[in-house]
Short mmCIF file of C-alpha atoms in Angstrom, two decimals:
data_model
loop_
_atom_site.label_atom_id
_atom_site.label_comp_id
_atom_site.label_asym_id
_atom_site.label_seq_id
_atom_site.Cartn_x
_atom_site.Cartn_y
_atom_site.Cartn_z
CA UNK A 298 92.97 119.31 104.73
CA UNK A 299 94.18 119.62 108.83
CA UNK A 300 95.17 117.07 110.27
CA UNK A 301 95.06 117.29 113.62
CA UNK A 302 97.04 114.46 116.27
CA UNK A 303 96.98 114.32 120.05
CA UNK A 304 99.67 112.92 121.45
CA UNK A 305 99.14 109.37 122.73
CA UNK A 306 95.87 107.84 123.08
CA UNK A 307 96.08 107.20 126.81
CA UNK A 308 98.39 108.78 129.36
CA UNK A 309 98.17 107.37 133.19
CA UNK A 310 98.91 110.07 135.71
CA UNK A 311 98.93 110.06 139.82
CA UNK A 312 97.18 111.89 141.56
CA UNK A 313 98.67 115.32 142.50
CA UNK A 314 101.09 115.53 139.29
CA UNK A 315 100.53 117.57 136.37
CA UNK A 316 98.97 116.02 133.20
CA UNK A 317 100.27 117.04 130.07
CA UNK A 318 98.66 116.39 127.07
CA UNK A 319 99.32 117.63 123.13
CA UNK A 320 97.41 118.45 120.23
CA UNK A 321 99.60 119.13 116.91
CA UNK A 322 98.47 120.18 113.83
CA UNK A 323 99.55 120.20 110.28
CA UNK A 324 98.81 123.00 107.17
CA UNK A 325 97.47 126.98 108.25
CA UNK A 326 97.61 127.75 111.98
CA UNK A 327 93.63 127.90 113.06
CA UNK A 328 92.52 131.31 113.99
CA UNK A 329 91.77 129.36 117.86
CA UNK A 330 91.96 126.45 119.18
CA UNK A 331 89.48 124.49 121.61
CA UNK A 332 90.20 121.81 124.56
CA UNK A 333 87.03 120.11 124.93
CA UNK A 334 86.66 117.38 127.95
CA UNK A 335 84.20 114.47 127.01
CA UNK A 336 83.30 111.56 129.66
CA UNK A 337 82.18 108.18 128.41
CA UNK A 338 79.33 107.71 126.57
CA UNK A 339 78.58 111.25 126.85
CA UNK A 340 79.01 114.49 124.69
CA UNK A 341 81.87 116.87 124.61
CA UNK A 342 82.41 119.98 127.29
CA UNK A 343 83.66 122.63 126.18
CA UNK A 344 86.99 123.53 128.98
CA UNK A 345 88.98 126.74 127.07
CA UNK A 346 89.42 128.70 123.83
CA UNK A 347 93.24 130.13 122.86
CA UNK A 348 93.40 132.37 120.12
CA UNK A 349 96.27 132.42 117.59
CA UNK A 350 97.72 135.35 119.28
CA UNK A 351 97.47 134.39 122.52
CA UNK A 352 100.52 132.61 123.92
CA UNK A 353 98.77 130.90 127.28
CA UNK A 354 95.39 131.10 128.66
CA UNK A 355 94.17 129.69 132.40
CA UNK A 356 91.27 128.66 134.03
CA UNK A 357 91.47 127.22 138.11
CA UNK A 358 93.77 123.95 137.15
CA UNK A 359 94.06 124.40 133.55
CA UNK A 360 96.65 125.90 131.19
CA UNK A 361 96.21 126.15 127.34
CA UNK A 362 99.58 127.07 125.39
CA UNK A 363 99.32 127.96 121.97
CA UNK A 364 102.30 128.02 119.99
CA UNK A 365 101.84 128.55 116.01
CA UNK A 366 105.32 128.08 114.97
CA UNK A 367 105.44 124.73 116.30
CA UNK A 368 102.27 123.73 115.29
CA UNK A 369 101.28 122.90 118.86
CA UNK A 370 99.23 123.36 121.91
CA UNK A 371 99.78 121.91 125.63
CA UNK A 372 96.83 121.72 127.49
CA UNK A 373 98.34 121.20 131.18
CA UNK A 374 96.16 119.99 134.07
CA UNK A 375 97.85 120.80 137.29
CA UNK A 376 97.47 119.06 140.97
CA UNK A 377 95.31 115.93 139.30
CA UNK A 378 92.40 114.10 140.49
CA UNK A 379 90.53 111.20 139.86
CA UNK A 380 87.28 113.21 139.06
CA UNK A 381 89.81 114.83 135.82
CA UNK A 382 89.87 110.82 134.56
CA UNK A 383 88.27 111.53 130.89
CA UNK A 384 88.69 111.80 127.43
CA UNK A 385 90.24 115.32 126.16
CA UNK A 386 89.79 116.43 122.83
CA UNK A 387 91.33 119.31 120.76
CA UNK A 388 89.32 121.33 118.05
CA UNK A 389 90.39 123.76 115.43
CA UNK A 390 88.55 126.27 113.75
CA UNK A 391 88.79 125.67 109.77
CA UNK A 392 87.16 128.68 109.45
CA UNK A 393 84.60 127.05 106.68
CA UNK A 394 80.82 127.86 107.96
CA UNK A 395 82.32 127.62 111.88
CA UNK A 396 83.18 123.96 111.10
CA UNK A 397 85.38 122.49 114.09
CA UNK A 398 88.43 119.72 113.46
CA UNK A 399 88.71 117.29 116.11
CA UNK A 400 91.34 115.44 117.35
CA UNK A 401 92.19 111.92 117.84
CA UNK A 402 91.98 112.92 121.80
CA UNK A 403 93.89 111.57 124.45
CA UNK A 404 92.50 109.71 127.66
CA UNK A 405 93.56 110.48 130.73
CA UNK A 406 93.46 108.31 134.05
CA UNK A 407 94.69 109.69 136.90
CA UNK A 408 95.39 107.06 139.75
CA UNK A 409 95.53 107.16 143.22
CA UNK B 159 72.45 128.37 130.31
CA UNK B 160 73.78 126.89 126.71
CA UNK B 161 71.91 123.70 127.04
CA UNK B 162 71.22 120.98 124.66
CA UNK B 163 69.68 117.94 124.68
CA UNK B 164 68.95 114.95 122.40
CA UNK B 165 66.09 112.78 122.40
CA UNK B 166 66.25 109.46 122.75
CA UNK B 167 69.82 108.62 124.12
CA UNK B 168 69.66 105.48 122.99
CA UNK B 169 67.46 103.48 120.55
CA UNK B 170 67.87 99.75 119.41
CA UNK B 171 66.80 99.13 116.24
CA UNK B 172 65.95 96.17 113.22
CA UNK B 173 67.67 96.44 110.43
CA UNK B 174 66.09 98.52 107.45
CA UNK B 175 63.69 100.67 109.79
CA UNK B 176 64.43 104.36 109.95
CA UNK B 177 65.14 106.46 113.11
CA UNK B 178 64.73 109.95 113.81
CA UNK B 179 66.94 111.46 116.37
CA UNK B 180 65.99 115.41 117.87
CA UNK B 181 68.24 117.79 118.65
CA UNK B 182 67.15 120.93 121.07
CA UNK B 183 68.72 124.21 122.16
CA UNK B 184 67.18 124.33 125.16
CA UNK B 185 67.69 128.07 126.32
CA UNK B 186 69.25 129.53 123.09
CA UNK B 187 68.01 130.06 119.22
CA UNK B 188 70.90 128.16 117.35
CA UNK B 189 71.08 129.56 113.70
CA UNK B 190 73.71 126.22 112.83
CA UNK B 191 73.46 123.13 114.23
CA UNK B 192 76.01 120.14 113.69
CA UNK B 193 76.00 116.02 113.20
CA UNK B 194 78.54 114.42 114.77
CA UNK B 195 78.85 110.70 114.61
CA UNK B 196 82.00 109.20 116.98
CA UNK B 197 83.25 105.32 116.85
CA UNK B 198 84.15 103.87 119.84
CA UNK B 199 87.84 105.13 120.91
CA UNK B 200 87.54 107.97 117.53
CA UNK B 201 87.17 111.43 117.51
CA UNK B 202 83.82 113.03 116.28
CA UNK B 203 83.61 113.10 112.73
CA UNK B 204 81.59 115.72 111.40
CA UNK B 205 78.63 114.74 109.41
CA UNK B 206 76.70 117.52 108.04
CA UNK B 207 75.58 121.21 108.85
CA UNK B 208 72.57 122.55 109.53
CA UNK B 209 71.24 125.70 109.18
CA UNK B 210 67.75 127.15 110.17
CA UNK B 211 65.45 126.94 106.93
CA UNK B 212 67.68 125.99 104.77
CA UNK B 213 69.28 122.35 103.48
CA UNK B 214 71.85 120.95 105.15
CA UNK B 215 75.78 121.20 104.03
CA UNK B 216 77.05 117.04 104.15
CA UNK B 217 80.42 116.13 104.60
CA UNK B 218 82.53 114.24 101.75
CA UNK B 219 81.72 110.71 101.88
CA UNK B 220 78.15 111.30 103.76
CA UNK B 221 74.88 110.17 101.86
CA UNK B 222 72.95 112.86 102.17
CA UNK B 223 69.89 110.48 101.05
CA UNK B 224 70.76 108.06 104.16
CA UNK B 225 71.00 110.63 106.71
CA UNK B 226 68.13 113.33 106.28
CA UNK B 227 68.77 116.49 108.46
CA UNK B 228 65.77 118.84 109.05
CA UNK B 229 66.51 122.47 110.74
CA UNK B 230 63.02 122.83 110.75
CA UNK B 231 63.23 125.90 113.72
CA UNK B 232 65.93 128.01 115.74
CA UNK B 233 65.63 125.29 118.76
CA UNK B 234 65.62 121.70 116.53
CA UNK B 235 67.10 119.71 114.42
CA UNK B 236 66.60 116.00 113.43
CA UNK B 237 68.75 113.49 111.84
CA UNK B 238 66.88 110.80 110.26
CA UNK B 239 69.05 107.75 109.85
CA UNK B 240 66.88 105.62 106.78
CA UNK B 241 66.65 102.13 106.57
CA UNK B 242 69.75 101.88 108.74
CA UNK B 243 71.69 98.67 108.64
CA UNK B 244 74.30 97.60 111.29
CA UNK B 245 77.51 99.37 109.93
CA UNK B 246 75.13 102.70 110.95
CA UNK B 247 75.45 101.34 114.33
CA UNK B 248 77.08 104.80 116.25
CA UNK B 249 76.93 107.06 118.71
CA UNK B 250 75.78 110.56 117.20
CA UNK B 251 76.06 113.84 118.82
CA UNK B 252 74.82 117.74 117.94
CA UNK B 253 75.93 120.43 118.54
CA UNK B 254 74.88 124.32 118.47
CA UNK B 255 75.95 127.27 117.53
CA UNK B 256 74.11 130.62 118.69
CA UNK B 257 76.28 132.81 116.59
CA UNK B 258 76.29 135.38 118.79
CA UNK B 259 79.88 134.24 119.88
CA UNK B 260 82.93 135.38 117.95
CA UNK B 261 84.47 132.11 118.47
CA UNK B 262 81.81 130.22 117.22
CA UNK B 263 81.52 127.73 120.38
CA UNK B 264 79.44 124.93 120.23
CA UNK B 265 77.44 123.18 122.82
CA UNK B 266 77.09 119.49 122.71
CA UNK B 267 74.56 117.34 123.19
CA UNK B 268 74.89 114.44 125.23
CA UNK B 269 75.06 112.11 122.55
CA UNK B 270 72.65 109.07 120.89
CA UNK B 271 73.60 105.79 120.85
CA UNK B 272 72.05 103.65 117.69
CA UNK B 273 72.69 99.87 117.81
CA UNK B 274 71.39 98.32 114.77
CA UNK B 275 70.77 94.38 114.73
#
């Protein structure tokens, strides 16, 4: 089955800098891949969608990469602010009856 | 628009009483709906899915007989958690699926939490 590992469970940040975070996966590449932002106590929002053929995708401060040979995609978050503080999930299409694969996720704090 | 919502979000119960938890599209027909259930500081484990008017499809290792799902319409689904017992203790979330997107997104609810005593 996919297994599916973000890179650290926390990463601390200040304000202004770039977050970086990871998602890496093992077995088929995914057709996409989903970064999904999810507050405490709280459901997931959905943030972007990269497809398997798509090498970057960008929305205001965001930046998916999608890179199937390493197994990987960088989900970039550039000139950081508090309000980004939150727990960011990645999700893979299995392609089974539109079942999603989570990840561990990774939460970011960004300081002041 | 893309809304759901889940009703209640939150809900203390006894051990060995049931709960029923609802799960709305608010402004879309969703033909598959989801179970999620998340420990704290997990990820969100899939539990079953549900489509409209049919049974639901459980995940390995989920009693289907403990946790009834219902897709009764194209707006609601309910997870019934039966005489639940402290390990059951979670926070669930849904999610839909209109299946009008090629992508399959799904929208989240905002999540229930159960606290068994």
């Amino acid at each position: 089955s996919q297994k599916i590992e973000q890179n650290s469970e926390a990463l601390n940040i200040q304000e202004g800098k770039t977050a970086t975070l990871t998602c890496n996966y093992t077995n088929y590449s995914p057709a996409y891949l989903q970064w999904y932002r999810q507050d405490p106590g709280r459901g997931p929002v959905f943030l972007l969608l990269i497809r398997e053929n798509e090498k970057e995708k960008r929305k205001e401060r965001l930046k998916v990469t999608f890179d199937t040979t390493l197994k990987q995609s960088l989900f970039h978050i550039t000139a950081s602010q508090p309000a980004d503080s939150a727990t960011y999930l990645c999700a893979l299409f299995t392609g089974t009856a539109s079942k999603l694969t989570f990840g561990t996720g990774t939460r970011l704090q960004v300081t002041l | 628009g893309a809304v759901v919502s889940q009703h209640p979000s939150r809900v203390i119960c006894k051990s060995g009483t049931s709960v029923k938890i609802e799960c709305r599209s608010l402004d879309f027909q969703a033909t598959t709906m989801f179970w999620y259930r998340q420990f704290p500081k997990k990820s969100l484990m899939l539990m079953a899915t549900s489509n409209e008017g049919s049974k639901a499809t459980y995940e390995q290792g989920v009693e289907k007989d403990k946790f009834l799902i219902n897709h009764a319409s194209l707006t609601l689904s309910t997870l019934t958690v039966t005489s639940a017992h402290p390990e059951d203790s979670s926070f669930y979330i849904c999610s839909a699926n209109s299946g009008r997107s090629s992508y399959n997104e799904q929208f989240f609810g905002p999540g229930t939490r159960l606290t068994v005593l």
